[in-house]
Short mmCIF file of C-alpha atoms in Angstrom, two decimals:
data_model
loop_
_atom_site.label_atom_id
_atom_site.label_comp_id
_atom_site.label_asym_id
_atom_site.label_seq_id
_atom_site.Cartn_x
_atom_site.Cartn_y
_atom_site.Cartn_z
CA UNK A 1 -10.66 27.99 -2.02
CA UNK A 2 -13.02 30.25 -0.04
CA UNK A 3 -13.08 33.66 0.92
CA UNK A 4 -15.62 35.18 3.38
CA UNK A 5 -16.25 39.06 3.27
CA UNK A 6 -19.55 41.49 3.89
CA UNK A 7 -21.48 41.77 1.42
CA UNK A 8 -21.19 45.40 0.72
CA UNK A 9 -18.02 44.88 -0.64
CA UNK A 10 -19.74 43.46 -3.67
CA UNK A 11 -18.32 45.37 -6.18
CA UNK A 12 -14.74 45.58 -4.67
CA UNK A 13 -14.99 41.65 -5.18
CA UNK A 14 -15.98 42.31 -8.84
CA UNK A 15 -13.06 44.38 -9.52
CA UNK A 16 -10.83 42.02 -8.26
CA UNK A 17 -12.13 39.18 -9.94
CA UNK A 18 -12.43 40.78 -13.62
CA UNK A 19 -9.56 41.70 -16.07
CA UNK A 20 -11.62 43.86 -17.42
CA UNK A 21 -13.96 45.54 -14.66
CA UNK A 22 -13.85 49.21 -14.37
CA UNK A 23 -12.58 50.95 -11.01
CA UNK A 24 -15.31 51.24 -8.23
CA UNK A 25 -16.17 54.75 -6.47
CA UNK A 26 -14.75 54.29 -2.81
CA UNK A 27 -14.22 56.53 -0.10
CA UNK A 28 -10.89 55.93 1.95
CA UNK A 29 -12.74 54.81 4.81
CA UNK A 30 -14.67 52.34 2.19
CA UNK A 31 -11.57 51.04 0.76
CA UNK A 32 -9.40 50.90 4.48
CA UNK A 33 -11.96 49.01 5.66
CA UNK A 34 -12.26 46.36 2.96
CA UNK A 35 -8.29 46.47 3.55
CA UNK A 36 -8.46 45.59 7.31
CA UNK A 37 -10.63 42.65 7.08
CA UNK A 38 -8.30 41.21 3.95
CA UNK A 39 -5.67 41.17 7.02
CA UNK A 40 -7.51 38.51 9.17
CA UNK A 41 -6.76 35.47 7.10
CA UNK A 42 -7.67 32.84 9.48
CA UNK A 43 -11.22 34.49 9.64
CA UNK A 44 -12.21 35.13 5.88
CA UNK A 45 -9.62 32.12 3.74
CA UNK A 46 -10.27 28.54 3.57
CA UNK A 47 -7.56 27.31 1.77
CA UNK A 48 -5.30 23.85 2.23
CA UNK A 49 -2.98 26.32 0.16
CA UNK A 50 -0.70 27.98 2.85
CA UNK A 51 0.77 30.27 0.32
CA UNK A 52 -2.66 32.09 -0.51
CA UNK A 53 -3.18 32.53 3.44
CA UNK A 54 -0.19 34.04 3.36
CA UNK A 55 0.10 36.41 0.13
CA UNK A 56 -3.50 38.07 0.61
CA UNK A 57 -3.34 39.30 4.04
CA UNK A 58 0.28 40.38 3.08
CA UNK A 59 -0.56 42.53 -0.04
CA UNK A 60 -3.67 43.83 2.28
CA UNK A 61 -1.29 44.91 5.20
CA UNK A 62 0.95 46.69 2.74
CA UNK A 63 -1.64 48.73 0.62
CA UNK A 64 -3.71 49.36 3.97
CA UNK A 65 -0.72 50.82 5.80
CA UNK A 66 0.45 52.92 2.30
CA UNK A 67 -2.99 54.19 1.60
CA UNK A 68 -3.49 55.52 5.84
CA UNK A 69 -0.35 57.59 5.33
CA UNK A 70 -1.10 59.22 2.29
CA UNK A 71 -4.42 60.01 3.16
CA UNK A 72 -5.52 62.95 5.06
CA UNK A 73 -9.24 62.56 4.58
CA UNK A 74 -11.01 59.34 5.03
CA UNK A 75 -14.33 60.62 4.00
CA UNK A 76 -13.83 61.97 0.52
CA UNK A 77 -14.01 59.46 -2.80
CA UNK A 78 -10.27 58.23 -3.90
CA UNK A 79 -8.99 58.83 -7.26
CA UNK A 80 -9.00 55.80 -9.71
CA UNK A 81 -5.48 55.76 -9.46
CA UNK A 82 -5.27 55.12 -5.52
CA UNK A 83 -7.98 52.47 -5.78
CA UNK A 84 -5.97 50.96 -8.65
CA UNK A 85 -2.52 51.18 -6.07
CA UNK A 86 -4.63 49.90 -3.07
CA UNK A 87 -5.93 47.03 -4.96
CA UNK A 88 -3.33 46.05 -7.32
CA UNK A 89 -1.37 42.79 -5.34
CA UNK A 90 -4.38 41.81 -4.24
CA UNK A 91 -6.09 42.00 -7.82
CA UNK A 92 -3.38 39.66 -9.37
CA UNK A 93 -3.30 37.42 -6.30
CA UNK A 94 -7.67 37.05 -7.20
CA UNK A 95 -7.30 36.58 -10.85
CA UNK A 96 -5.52 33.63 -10.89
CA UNK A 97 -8.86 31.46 -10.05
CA UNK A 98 -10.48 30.41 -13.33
CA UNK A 99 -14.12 30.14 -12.03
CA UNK A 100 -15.89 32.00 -9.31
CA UNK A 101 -19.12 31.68 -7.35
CA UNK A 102 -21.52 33.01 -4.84
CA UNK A 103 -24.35 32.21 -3.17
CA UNK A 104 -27.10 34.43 -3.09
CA UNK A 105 -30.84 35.21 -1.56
CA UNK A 106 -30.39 32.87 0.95
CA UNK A 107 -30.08 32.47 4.82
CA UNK A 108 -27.19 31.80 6.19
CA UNK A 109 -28.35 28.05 7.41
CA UNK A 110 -29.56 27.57 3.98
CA UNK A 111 -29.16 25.36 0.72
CA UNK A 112 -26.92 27.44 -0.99
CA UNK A 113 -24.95 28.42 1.40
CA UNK A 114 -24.36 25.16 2.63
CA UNK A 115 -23.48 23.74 -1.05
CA UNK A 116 -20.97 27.47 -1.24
CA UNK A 117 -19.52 26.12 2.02
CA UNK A 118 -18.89 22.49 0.46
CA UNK A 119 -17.86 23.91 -3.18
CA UNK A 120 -14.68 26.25 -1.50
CA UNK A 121 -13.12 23.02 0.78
CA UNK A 122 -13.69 20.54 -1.93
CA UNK A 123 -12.12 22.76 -4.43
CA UNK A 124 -8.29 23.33 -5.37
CA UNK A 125 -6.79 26.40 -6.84
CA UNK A 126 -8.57 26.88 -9.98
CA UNK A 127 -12.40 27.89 -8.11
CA UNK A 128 -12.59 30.94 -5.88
CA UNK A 129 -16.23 30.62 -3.72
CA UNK A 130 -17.15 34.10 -2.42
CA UNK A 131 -18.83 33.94 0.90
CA UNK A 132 -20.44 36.56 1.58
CA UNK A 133 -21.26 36.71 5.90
CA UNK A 134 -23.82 39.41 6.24
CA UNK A 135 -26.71 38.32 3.87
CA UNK A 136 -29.75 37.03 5.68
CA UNK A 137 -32.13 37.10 2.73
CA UNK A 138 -34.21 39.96 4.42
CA UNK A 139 -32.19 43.01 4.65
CA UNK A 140 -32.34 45.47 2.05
CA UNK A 141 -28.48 45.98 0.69
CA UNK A 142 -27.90 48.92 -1.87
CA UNK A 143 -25.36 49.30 -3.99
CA UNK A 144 -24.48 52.05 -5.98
CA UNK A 145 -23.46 51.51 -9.71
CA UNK A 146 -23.28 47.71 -9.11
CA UNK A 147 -20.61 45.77 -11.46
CA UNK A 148 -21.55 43.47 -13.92
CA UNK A 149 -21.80 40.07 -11.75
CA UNK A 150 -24.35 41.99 -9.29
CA UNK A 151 -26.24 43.55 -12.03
CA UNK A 152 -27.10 39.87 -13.45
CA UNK A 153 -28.79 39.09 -9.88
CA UNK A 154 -31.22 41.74 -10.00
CA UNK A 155 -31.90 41.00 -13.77
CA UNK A 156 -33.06 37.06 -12.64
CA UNK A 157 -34.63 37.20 -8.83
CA UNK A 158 -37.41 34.37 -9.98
CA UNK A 159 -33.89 32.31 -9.65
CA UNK A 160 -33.25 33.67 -5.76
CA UNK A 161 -31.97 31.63 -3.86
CA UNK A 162 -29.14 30.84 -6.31
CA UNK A 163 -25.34 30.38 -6.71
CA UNK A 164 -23.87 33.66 -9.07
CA UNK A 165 -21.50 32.07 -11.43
CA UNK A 166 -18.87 33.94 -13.30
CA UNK A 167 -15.27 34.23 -15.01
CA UNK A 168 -12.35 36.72 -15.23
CA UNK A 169 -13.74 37.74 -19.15
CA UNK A 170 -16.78 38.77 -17.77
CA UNK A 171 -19.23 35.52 -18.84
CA UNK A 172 -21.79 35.25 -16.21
CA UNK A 173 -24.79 33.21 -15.17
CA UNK A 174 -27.09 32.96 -11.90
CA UNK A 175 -28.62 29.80 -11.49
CA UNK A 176 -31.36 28.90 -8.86
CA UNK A 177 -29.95 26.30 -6.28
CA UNK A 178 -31.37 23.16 -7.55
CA UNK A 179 -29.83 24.15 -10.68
CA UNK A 180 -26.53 25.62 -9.50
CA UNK A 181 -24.85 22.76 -7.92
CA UNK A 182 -25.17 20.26 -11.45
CA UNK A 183 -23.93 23.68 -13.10
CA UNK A 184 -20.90 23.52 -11.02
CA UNK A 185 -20.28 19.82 -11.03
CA UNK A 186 -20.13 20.45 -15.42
CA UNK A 187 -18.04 22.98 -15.22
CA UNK A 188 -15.85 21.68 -12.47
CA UNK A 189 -15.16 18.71 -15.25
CA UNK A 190 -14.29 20.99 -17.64
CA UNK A 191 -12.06 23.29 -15.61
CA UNK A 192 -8.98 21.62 -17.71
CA UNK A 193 -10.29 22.69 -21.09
CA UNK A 194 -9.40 26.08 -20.62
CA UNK A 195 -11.27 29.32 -20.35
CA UNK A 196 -12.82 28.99 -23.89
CA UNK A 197 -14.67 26.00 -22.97
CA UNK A 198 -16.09 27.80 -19.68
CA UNK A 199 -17.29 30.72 -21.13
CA UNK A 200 -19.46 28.70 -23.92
CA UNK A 201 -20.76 26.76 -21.43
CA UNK A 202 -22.06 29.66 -19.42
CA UNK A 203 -23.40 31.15 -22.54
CA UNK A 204 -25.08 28.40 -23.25
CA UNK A 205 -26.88 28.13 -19.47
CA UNK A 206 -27.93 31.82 -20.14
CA UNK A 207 -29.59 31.31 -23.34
CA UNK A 208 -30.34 26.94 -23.89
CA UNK A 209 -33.22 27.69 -26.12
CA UNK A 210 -33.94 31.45 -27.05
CA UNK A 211 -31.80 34.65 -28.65
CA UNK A 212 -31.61 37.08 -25.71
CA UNK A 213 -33.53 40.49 -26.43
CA UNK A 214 -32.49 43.63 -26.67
CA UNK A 215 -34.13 46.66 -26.43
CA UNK A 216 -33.43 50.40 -25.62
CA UNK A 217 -35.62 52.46 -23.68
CA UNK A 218 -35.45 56.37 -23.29
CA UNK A 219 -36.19 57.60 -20.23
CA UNK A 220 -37.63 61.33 -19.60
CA UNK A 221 -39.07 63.01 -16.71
CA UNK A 222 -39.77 66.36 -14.85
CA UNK A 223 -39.55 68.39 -18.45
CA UNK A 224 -41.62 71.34 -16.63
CA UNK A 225 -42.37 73.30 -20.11
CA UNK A 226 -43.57 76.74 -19.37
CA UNK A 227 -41.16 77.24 -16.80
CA UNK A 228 -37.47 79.39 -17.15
CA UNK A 229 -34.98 76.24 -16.80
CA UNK A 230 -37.36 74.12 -19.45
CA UNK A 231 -36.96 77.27 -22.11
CA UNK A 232 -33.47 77.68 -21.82
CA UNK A 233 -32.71 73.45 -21.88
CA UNK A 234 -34.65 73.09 -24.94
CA UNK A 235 -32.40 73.99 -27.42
CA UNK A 236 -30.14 71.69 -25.95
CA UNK A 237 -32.71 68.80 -25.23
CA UNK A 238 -33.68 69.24 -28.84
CA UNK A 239 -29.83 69.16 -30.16
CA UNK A 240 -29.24 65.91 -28.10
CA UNK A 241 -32.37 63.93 -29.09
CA UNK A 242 -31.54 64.39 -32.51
CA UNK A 243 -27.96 63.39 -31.78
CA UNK A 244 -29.51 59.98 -30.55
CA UNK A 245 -31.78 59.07 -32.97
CA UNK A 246 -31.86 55.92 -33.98
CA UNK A 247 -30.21 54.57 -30.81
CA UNK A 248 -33.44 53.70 -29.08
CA UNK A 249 -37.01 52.29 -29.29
CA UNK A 250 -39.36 53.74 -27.33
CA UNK A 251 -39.70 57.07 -24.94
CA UNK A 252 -41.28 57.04 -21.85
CA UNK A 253 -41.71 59.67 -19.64
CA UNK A 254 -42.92 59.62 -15.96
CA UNK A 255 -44.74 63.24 -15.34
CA UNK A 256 -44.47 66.74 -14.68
CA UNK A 257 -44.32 67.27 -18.63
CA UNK A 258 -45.33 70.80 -17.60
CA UNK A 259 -44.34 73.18 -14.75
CA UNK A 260 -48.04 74.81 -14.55
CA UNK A 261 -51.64 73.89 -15.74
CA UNK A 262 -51.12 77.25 -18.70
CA UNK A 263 -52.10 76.89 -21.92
CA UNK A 264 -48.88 78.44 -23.17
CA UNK A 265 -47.27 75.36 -20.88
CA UNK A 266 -49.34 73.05 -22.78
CA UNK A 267 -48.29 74.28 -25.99
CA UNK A 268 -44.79 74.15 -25.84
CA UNK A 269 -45.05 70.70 -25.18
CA UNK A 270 -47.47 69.51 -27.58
CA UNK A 271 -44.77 71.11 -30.05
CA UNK A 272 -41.77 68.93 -28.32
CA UNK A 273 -44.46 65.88 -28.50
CA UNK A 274 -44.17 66.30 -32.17
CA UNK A 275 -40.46 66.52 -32.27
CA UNK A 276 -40.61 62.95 -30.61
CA UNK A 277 -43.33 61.61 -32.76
CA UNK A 278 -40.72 62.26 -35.59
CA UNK A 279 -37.99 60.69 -34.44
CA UNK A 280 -39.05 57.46 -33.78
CA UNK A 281 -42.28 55.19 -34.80
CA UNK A 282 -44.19 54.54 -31.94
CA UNK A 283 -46.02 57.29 -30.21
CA UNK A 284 -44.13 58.01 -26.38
CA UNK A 285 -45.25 56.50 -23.25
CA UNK A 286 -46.25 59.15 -20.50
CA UNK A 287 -47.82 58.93 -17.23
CA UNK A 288 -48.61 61.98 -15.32
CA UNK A 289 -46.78 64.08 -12.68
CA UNK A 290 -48.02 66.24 -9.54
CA UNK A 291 -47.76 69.32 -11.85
CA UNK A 292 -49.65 67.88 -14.82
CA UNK A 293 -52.95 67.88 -12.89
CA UNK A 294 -52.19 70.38 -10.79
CA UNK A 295 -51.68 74.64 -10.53
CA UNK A 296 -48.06 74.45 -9.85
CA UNK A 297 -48.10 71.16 -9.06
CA UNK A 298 -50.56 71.83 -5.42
CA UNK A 299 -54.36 71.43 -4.61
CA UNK A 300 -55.72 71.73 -1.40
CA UNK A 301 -59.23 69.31 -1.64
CA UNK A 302 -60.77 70.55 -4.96
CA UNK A 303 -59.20 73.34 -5.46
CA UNK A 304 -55.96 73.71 -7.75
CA UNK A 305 -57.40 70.47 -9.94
CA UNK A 306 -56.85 71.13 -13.82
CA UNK A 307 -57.42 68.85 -16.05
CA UNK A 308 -58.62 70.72 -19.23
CA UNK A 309 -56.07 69.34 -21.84
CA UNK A 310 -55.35 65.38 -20.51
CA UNK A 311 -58.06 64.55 -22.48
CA UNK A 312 -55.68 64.98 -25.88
CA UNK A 313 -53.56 62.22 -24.61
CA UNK A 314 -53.52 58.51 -24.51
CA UNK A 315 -53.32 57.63 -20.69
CA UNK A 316 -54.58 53.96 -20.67
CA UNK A 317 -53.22 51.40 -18.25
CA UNK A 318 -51.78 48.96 -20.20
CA UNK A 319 -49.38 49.42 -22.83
CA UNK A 320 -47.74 46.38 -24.97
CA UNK A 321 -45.03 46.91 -26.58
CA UNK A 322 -44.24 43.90 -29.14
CA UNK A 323 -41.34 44.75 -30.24
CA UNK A 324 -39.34 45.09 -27.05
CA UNK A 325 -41.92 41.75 -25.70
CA UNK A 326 -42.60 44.00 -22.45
CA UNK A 327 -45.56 45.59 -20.40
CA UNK A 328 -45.86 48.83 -19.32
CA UNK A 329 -47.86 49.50 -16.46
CA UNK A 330 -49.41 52.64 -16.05
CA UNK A 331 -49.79 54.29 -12.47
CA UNK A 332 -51.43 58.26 -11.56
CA UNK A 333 -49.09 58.46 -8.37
CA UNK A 334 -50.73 61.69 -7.62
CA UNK A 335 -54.14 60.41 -7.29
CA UNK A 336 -55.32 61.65 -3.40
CA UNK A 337 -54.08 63.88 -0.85
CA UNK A 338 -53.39 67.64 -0.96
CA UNK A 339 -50.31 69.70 -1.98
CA UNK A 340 -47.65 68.23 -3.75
CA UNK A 341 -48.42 64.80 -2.30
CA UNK A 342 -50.46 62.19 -3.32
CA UNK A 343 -50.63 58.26 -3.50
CA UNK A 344 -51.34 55.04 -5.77
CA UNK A 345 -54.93 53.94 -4.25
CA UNK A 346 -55.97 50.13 -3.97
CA UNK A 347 -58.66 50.58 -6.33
CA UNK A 348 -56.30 52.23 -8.98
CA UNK A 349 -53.83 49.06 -8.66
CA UNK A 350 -56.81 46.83 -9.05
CA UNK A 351 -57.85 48.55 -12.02
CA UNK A 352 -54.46 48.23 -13.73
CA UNK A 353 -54.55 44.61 -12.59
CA UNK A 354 -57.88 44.01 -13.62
CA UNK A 355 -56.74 45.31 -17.09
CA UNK A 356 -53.68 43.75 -17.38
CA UNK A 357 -55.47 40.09 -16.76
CA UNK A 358 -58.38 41.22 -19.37
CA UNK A 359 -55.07 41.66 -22.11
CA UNK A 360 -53.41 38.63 -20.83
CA UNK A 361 -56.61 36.49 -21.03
CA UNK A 362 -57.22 37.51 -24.84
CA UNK A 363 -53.15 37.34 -25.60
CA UNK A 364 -51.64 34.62 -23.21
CA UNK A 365 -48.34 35.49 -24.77
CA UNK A 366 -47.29 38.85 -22.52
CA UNK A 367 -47.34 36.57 -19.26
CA UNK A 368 -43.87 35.53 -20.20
CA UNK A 369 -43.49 39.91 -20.95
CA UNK A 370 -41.32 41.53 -18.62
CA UNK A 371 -43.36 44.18 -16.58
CA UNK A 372 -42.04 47.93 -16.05
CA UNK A 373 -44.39 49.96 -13.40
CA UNK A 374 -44.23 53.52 -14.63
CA UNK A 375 -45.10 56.60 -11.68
CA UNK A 376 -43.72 60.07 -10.89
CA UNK A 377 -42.97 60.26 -7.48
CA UNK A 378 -44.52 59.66 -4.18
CA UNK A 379 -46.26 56.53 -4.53
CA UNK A 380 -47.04 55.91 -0.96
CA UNK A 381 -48.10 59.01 1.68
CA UNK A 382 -44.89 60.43 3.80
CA UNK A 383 -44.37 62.56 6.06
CA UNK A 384 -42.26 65.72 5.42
CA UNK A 385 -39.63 65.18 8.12
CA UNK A 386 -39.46 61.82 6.79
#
């Protein structure tokens, strides 16, 4: 069976899909209007099965006509509850699939869309194929908090265009299109083994070779120190770090450690530097914000530049970290332009390129490293009104 919707509803189809998928943030208007196109069964089912062409349009029209009447603003989020209500007939009606699958990254004309197309009328009632009829492969979608299923296509976009393969118990795999449609034709063959046998054989496409990796990363920014709001956060900064100790292995933090360019700024830092240095083994990552080069965080041409204790710290390029097999890439995003604004130059990202190949060349091993580009903010000029 098939089942056509916009691609914004992304995570609404995740809910349904999953036993186990927590509730998604919705605005009545959201959820209504995910409701109203559920209705239209001739437009978004392809089924030979009358009775699913029948029961989800009916479980729509029922929750979309209960949730209008109890609502008496469309534009504020819904409790859990109401999204649980809304979505409940419709939830059972989508869990009885075994298998599901979309295509992804791809024009509508194209590959895997075609083989989607071909995988929901040559299936029977065990295979739901989510269609999704808005995705061009060029416009940027975002989606906020995305489920599980959507989070492991932005993990594995060197497989785009691809077919998204997943089951009620959460397994999941996304396979590039040349791989995707033997994936399906295996598990297809296996459908009758029961769930069990599925979910080891997506396991099993995720990882064929090598133990996934896992790594935690701690992620700080805009710390200010010298300033009124840092003072009276650090006890609890300090309280909370210590509470997590142990639960992660490396810090990074992208800039404005400090609100001005004071030594008494610099020093209350340097002191929560050494806190950090304590708690873990490996000495933080930090790139540098507006207000770490900066008096208050402004310079107009020369003038407000400060630079007098950077030279304490270790700001190089390229950082390897072993452990975690990743690449941290180092970027001075305030680098140009006058007041708070600034910019990441071409001959700053060829001099982080030119390093990183210089590494690579002398350790071939970190081409297969993840990269993670680290920057404060404003990376490209803007305008104010923009």
């Amino acid at each position: 069976m098939g089942w056509a919707f916009e691609l914004r509803h992304a995570n609404i189809a995740a809910y349904l899909t999953q036993s186990n998928e927590r509730v998604p943030t919705l605005t009545g208007a959201e959820l209504l209007e995910f409701l109203s196109t559920m209705e239209q069964a001739d437009r978004f089912l392809i089924s030979s099965n009358r009775t699913f062409t029948y029961l989800f349009p009916l479980y729509a029209r029922e929750s979309h006509q209960r949730l209008q009447a109890e609502l008496a603003n469309h534009d504020r989020p819904l409790d859990q509850s109401q999204v649980e209500r809304a979505l409940a007939g419709l939830r059972g009606a989508f869990q009885s699939y075994d298998l599901y699958l979309m295509p992804v990254g791809s024009p509508t004309a194209g590959r895997a869309d075609s083989f989607a197309k071909w995988a929901a009328r040559a299936t029977g009632n065990k295979i739901l194929v989510l269609l999704p009829t808005d995705h061009n492969g060029k416009e940027t979608l975002d989606i906020f908090d995305p489920a599980p299923p959507i989070q492991e296509v932005a993990r594995r976009p060197e497989n785009w265009p691809g077919v998204l393969f997943w089951l009620g118990t959460g397994e999941t795999t996304f396979a590039p299109i040349q791989q995707a449609e033997t994936i399906f034709g295996q598990l297809k063959g296996i459908l009758e083994s029961g769930t069990k046998a599925l979910a080891a054989a997506i396991n099993n496409y995720n990882h064929p070779t090598t133990q996934e990796r896992h790594g935690k990363i701690l992620h700080l920014s805009d710390l200010h120190f010298g300033s009124a709001d840092a003072l009276r956060r650090e006890p609890y900064l300090e309280t909370h770090l210590e509470e997590i100790r142990g639960e992660f292995d490396r810090v990074v933090i992208t800039g404005d450690l400090f609100d001005d360019t004071q030594e008494e700024d610099y020093l209350g830092f340097f002191r929560f530097w050494s806190s950090l240095q304590r708690r873990g083994s490996k000495e933080p990552i930090l790139v540098l914000g507006n207000h770490d080069q900066r008096t208050f965080g402004n310079k107009l041409a020369s003038l407000g530049e400060d630079y007098r204790f950077l030279q304490r710290l270790d700001l190089s390029p390229v950082v390897i970290d072993d452990d975690l097999q990743c690449t941290f890439l180092r970027f001075n995003s305030s680098e140009g332009g006058n007041f708070a604004r600034g910019k990441i130059s071409q001959t700053q990202l060829l001099e982080v390129g030119t390093m990183f190949d210089i590494k690579r060349k002398h350790r071939p091993e970190i081409a297969n490293y993840p990269k993670i580009a680290l920057l404060h903010h404003h990376p490209y000029p803007y305008a104010p009104e923009e």
